[in-house]
Tab-separated table of C-alpha atoms in Angstrom:
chain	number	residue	atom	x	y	z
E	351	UNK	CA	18.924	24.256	-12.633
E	352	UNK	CA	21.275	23.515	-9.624
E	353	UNK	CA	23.171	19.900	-9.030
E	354	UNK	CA	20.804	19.032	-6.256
E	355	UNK	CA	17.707	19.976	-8.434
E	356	UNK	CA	19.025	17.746	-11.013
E	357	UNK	CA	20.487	14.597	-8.707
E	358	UNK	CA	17.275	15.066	-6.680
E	359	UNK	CA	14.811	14.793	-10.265
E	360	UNK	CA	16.531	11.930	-10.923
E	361	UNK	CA	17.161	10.064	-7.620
E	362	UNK	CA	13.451	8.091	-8.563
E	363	UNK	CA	14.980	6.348	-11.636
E	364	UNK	CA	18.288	5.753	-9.926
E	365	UNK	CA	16.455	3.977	-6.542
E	366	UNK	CA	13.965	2.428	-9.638
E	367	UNK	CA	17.333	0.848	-11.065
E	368	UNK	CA	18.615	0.011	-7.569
E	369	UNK	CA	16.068	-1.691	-6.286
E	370	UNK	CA	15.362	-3.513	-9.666
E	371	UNK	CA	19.008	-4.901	-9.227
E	372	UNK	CA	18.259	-6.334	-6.046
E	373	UNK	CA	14.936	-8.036	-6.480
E	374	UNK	CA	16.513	-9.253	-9.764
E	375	UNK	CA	19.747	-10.925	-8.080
E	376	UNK	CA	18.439	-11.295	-4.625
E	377	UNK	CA	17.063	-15.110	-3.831
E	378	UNK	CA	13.703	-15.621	-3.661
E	379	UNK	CA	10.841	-18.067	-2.616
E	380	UNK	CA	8.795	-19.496	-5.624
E	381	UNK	CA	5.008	-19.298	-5.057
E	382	UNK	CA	1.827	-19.680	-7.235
E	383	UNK	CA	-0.612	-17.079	-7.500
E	384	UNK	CA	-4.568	-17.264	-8.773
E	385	UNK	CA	-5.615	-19.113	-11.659
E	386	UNK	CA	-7.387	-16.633	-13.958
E	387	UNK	CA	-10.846	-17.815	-15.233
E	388	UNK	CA	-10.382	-15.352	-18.228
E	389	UNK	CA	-6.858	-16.643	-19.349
E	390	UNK	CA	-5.583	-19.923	-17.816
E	391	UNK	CA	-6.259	-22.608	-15.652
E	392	UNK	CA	-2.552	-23.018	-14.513
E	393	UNK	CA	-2.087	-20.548	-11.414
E	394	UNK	CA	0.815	-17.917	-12.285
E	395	UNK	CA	3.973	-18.397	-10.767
E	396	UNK	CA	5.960	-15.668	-9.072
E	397	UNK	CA	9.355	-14.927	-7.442
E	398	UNK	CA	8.907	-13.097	-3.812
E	399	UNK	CA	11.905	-11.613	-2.247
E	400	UNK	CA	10.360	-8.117	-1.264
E	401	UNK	CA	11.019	-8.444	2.687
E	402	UNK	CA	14.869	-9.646	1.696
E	403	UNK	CA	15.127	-6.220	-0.774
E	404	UNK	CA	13.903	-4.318	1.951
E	405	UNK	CA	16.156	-5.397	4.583
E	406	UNK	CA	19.153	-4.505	2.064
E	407	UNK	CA	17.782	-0.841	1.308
E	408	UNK	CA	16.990	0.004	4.756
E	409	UNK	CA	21.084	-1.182	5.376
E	410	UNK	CA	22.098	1.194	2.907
E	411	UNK	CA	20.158	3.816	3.953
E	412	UNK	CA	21.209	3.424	7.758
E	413	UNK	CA	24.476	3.687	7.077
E	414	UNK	CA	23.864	6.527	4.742
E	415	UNK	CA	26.300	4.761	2.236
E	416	UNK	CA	24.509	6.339	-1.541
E	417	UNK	CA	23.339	9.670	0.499
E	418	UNK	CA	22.490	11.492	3.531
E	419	UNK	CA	19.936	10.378	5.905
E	420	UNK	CA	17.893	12.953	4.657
E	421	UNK	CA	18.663	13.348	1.325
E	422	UNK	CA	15.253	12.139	0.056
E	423	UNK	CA	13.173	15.017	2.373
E	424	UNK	CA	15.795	17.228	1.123
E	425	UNK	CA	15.209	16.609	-3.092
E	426	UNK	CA	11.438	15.632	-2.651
E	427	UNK	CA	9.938	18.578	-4.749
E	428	UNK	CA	11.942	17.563	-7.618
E	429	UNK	CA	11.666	13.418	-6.882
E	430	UNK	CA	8.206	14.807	-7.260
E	431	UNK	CA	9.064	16.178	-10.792
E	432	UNK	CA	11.241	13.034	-11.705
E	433	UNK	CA	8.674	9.899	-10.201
E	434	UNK	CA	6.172	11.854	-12.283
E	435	UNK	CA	8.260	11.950	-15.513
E	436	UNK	CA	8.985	8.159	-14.999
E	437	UNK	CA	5.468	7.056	-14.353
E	438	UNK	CA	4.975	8.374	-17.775
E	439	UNK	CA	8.253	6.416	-19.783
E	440	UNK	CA	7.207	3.463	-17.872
E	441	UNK	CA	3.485	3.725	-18.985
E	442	UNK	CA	4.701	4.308	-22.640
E	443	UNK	CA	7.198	1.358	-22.304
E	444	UNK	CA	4.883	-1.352	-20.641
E	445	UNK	CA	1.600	0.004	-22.396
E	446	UNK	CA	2.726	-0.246	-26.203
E	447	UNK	CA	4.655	-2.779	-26.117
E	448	UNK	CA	1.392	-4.864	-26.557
E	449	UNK	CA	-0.696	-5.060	-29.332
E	450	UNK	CA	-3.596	-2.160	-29.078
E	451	UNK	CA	-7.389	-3.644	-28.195
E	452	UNK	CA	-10.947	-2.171	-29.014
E	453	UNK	CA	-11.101	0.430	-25.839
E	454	UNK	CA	-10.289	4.420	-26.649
E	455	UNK	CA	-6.498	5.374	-26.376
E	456	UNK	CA	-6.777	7.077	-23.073
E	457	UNK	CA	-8.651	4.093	-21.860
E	458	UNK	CA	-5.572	1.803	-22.742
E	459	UNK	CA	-3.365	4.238	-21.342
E	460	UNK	CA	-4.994	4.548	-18.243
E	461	UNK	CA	-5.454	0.902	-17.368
E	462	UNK	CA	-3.098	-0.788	-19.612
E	463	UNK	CA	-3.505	-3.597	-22.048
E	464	UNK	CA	-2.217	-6.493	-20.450
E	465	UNK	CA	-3.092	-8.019	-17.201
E	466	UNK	CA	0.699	-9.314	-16.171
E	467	UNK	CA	3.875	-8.139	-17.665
E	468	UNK	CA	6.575	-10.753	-16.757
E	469	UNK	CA	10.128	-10.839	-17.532
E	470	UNK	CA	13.092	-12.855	-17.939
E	471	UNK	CA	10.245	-15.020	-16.271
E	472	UNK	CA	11.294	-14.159	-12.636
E	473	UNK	CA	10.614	-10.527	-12.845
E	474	UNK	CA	6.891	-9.753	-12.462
E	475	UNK	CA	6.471	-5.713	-12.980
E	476	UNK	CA	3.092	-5.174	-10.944
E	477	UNK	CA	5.079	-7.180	-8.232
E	478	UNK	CA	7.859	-5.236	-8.475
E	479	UNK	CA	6.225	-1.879	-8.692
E	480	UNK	CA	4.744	-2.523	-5.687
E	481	UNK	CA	7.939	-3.640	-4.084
E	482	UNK	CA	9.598	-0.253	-5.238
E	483	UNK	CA	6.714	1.977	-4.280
E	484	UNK	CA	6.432	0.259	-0.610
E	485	UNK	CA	10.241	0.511	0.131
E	486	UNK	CA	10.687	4.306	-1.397
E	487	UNK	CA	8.086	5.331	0.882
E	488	UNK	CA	9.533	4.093	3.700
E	489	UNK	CA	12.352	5.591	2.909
E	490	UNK	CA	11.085	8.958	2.135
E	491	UNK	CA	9.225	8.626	5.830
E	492	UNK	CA	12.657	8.260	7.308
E	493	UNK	CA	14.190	10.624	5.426
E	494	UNK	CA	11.532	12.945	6.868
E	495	UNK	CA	12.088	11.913	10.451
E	496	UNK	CA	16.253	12.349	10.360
E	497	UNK	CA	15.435	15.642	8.426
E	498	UNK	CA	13.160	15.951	12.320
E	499	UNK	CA	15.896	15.084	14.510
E	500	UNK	CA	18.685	16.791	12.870
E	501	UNK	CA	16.363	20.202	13.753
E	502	UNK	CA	15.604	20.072	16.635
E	503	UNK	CA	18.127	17.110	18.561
E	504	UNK	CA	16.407	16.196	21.990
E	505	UNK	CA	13.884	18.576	21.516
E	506	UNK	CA	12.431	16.032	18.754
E	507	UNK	CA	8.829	15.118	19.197
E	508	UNK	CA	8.909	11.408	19.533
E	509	UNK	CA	5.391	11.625	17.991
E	510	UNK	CA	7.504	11.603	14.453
E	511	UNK	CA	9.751	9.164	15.223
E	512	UNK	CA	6.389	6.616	16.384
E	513	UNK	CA	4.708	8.198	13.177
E	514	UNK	CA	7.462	6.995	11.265
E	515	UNK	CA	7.953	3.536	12.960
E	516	UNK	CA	3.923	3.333	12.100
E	517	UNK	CA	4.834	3.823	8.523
E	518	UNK	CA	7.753	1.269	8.415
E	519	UNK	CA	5.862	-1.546	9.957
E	520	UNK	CA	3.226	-0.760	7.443
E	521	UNK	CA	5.714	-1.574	4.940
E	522	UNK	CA	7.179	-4.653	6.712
E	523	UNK	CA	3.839	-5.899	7.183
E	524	UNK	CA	3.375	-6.064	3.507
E	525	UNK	CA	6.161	-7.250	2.626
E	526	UNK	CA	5.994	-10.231	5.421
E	527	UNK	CA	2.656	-11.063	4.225
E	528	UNK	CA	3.707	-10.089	0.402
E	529	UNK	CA	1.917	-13.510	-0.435
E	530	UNK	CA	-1.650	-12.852	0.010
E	531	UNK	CA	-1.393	-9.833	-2.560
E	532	UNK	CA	-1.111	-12.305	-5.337
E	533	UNK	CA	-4.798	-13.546	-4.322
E	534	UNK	CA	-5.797	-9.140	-4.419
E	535	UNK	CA	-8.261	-7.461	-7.090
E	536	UNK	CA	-4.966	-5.672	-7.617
E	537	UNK	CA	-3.061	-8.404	-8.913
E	538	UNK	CA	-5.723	-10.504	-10.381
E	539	UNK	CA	-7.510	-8.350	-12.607
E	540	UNK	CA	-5.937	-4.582	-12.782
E	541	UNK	CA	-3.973	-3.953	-15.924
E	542	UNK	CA	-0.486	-2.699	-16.121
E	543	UNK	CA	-1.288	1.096	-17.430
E	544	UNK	CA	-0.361	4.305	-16.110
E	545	UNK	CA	-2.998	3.990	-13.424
E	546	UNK	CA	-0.849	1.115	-11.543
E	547	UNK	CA	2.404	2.421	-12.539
E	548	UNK	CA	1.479	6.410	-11.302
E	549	UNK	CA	-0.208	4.911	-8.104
E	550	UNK	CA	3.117	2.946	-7.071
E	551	UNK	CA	5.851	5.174	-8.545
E	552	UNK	CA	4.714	8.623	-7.347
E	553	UNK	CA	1.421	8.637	-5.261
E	554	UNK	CA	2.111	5.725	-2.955
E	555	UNK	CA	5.990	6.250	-2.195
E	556	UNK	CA	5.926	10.387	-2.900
E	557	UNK	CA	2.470	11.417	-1.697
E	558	UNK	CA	1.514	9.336	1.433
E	559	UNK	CA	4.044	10.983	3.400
E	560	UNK	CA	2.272	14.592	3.055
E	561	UNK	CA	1.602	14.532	7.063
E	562	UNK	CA	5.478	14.876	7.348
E	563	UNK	CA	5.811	18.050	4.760
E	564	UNK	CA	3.972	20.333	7.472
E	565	UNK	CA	4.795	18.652	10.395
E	566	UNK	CA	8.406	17.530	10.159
E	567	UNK	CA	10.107	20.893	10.768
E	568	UNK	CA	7.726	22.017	13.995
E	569	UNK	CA	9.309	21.423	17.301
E	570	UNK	CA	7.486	18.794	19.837
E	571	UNK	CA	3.968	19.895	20.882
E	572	UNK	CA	2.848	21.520	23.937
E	573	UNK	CA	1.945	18.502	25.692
E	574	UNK	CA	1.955	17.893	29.459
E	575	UNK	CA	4.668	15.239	29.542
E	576	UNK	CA	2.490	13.462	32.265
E	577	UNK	CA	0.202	13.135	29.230
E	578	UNK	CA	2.735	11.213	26.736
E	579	UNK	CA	1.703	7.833	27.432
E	580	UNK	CA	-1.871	8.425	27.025
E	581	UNK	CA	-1.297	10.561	23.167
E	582	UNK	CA	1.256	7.811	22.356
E	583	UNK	CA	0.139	4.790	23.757
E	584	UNK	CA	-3.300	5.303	22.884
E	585	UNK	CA	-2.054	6.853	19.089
E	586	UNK	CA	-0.382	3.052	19.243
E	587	UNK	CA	-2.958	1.158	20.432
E	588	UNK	CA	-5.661	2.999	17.192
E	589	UNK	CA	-2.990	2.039	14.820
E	590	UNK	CA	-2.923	-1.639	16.061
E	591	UNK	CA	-6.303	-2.509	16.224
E	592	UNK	CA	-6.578	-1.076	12.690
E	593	UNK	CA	-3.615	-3.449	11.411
E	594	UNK	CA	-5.245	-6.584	13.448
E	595	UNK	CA	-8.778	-5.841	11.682
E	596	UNK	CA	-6.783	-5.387	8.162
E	597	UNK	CA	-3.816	-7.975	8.411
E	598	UNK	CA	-6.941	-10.448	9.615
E	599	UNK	CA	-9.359	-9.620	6.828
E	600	UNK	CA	-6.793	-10.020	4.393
E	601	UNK	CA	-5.985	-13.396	5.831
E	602	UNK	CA	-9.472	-15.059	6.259
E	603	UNK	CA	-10.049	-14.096	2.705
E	604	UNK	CA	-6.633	-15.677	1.744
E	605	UNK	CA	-6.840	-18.587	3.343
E	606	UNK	CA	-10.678	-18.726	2.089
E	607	UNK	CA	-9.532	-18.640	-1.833
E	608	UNK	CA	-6.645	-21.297	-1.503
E	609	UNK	CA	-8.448	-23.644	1.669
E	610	UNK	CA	-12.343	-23.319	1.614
E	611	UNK	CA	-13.122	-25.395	3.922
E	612	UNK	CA	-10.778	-24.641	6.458
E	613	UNK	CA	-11.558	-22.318	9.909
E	614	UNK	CA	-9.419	-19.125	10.386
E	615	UNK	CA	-7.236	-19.113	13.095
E	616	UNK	CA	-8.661	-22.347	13.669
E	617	UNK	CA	-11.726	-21.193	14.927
E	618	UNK	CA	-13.114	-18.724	12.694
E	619	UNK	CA	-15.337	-21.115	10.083
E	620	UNK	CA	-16.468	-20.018	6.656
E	621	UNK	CA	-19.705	-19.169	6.061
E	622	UNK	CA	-20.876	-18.286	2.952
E	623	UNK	CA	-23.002	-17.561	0.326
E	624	UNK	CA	-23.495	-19.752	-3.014
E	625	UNK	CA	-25.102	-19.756	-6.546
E	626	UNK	CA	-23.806	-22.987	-7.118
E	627	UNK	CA	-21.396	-21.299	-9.425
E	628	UNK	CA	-20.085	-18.383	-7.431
E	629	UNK	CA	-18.998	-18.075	-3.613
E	630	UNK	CA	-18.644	-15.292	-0.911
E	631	UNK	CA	-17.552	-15.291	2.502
E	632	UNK	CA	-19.942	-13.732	5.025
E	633	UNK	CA	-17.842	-14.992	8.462
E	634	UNK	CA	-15.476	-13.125	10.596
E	635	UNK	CA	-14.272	-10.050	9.625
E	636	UNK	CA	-16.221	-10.377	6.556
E	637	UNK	CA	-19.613	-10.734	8.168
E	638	UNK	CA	-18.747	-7.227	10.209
E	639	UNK	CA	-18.646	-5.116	7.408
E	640	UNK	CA	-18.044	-5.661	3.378
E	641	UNK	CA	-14.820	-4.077	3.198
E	642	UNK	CA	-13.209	-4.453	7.064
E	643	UNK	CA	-10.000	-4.347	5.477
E	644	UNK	CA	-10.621	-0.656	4.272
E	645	UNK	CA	-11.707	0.182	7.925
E	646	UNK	CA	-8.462	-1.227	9.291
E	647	UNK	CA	-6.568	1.084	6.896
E	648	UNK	CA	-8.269	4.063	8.103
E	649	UNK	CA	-8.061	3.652	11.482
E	650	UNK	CA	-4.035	3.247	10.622
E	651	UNK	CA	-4.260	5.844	9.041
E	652	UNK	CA	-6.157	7.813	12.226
E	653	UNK	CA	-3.216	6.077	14.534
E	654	UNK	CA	-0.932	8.455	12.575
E	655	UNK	CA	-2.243	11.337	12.805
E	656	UNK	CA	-2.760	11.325	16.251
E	657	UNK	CA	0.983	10.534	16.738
E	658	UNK	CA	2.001	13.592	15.212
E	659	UNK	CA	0.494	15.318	18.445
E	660	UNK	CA	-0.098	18.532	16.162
E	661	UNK	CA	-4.001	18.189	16.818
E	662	UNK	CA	-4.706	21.667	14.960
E	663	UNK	CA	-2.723	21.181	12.448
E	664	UNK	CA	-4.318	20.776	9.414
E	665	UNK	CA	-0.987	18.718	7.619
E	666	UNK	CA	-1.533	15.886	10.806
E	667	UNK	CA	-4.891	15.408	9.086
E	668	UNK	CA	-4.469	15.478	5.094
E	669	UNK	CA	-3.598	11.619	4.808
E	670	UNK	CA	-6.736	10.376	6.952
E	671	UNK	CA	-8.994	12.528	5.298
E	672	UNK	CA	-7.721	11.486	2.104
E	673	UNK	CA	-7.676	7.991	2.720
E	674	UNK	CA	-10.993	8.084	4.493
E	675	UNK	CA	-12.699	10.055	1.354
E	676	UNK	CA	-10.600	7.464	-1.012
E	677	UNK	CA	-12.163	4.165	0.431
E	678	UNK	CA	-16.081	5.153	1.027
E	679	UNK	CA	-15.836	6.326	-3.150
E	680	UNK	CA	-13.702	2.799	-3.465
E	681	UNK	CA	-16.215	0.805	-1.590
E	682	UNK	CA	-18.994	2.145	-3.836
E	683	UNK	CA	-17.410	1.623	-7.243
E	684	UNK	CA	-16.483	-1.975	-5.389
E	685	UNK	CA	-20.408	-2.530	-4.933
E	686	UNK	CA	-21.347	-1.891	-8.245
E	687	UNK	CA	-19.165	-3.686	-9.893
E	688	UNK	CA	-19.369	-6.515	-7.898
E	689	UNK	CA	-23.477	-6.247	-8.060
E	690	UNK	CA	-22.665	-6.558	-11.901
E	691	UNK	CA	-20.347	-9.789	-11.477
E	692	UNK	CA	-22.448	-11.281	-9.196
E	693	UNK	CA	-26.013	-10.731	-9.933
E	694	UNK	CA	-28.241	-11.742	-7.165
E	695	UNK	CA	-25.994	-13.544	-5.249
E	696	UNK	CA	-24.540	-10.018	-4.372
E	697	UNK	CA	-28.491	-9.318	-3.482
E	698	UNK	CA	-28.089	-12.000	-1.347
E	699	UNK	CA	-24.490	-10.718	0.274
E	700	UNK	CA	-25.786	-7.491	1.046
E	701	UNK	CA	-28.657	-8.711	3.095
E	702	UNK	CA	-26.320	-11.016	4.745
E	703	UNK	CA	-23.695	-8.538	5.486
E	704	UNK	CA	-25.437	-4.748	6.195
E	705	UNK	CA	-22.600	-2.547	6.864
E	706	UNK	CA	-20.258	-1.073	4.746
E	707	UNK	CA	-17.129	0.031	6.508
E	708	UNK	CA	-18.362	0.560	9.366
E	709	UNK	CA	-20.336	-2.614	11.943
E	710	UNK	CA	-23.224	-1.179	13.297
E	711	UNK	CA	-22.475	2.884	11.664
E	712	UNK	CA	-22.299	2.541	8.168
């Protein structure tokens, strides 16, 4: 096995340790998340600094101070091979360190055994993981697009670079916003097993970026220059209207679990649906469809592709199909078990609230 093979298998753990550092010794704003039913009635309290880490890796990476611009599109085959190996040390580590419960082996493997893993009482890991696996993968997208423009130099297709800036605001957006995760199924009631730590140390960070391993070494495409603004502008304008729809459902039903009475925006006013017990929203975006937020993310997804400019190429299509396929089987498993948690009030939801994903479609 060559140097780079070997750097490159272990450049996950060594941007794991990095960014670790950082969110460790970095300041950060105190916040409390959701109170648990199941556990405690004291809401948890976290330490956010994810938008402050990523400022500080995308410095270092700028100024290609650890590496070369590209050195991540150049070693991702065997960051591949090394995020996978770590997802598995890190399941081992987090998973048996707690006491073993009823449920098969695999099952505690798979989704872990505790809820919330906190150390040195600052350091949350599902928090963490997620700051890791947000700011790899923009940094494996921009690895990708200097890999672009070191090719091909003003013949670049600026459909990358937008591609690219898509993916980066993506990641900003989170972390800007990195509040309202705390009040996610994610964070509330996933456990810490290999399901988590695989999603955020290999298939979010390594895998999203699969448009860019068939598209980032083809030259611009053959597109009437007089047509850019209407393939990039309207690419732009798909990807926005999908982040306003999921950035906005994500909001109302933020500021609907920490200020129930309160209008959205100011002028988008809950209504909802009650047991006496239990409450859902059925207002705004969450009177369009059950899951807007998952129709936001596709159309983002959709805004990428169609920045690439590759239309025939089947690598500008693999992450909206995927992500498409991923959220209708989501949105189902979503529906049952919330038709188990809530009984007949989710009887009641569904008549109140038709569609899906999509108003009016599905």
């Amino acid at each position: 096995m060559n140097f780079e093979a070997i750097v490159g298998f272990l450049t996950p753990t060594a941007v794991f340790v990095l960014l670790l550092a950082l969110h460790a010794v970095l300041p950060g704003r105190p916040a409390l998340g959701y109170a648990h039913p199941n556990t405690s009635q004291t809401p948890a309290r976290y330490r956010l600094n994810g938008l402050l880490v990523f400022a500080v890796a995308l410095a270092v990476w700028a100024i290609a101070l650890l590496a070369p611009l590209d050195w991540l599109w150049r070693v991702k085959w065997y960051a591949i091979a090394g995020a996978t190996a770590l997802s598995v040390v890190l399941t081992a580590w987090l998973v048996l360190r707690a006491p073993a419960d009823d449920r098969p082996g695999w099952v505690q493997w798979i989704e872990g055994r505790s809820r919330n893993v906190m150390f040195a009482d600052h350091v949350d890991a599902k928090m963490f993981l997620y700051v890791y696996g947000g700011i790899l993968l923009a940094l494996n997208v921009l690895a990708g697009a200097a890999f672009h423009v070191g090719q091909f130099g003003d013949a670049l297709n600026p459909g990358i670079l937008l591609h690219a800036t898509m993916w980066v605001w993506f990641v900003a957006d989170y972390f800007l916003f990195e509040r309202v995760q705390l009040y996610t199924f994610d964070i509330i009631e996933e456990g810490v097993g290999f399901k988590l730590i695989v999603g955020c140390i290999l298939v979010y960070p390594c895998l999203f970026p699969v448009v860019l391993w068939g598209t980032a070494g083809l030259p611009a495409p053959d597109i009437d220059p007089q047509l850019d603004l209407l393939w990039l502008g309207g690419a732009a304008v798909v990807f926005l209207v999908g982040w306003v729809i999921t950035r906005g459902a994500n909001l109302q039903k933020y500021t609907f679990k920490r200020w129930p009475k309160r209008a959205f925006l100011g002028f988008m006013k809950p209504a909802t649906v009650s047991d006496g017990r239990k409450t859902l929203l059925v207002s705004g975006f969450w009177g369009l469809s059950r899951h807007s937020n998952y129709l936001g993310e596709i159309l983002e997804a959709l805004g990428m592709a169609l920045a690439i400019g590759h239309f025939a190429n089947g690598w500008t299509w693999v992450y909206f199909v995927y992500l498409t396929a991923f959220f209708i089987v989501r949105e189902r498993i979503d529906d049952g078990r919330c038709a188990s948690k809530y009984g007949e009030l989710w009887t009641e939801y569904r008549r109140k609230v038709r569609y899906r994903l999509v108003p009016g479609i599905y």
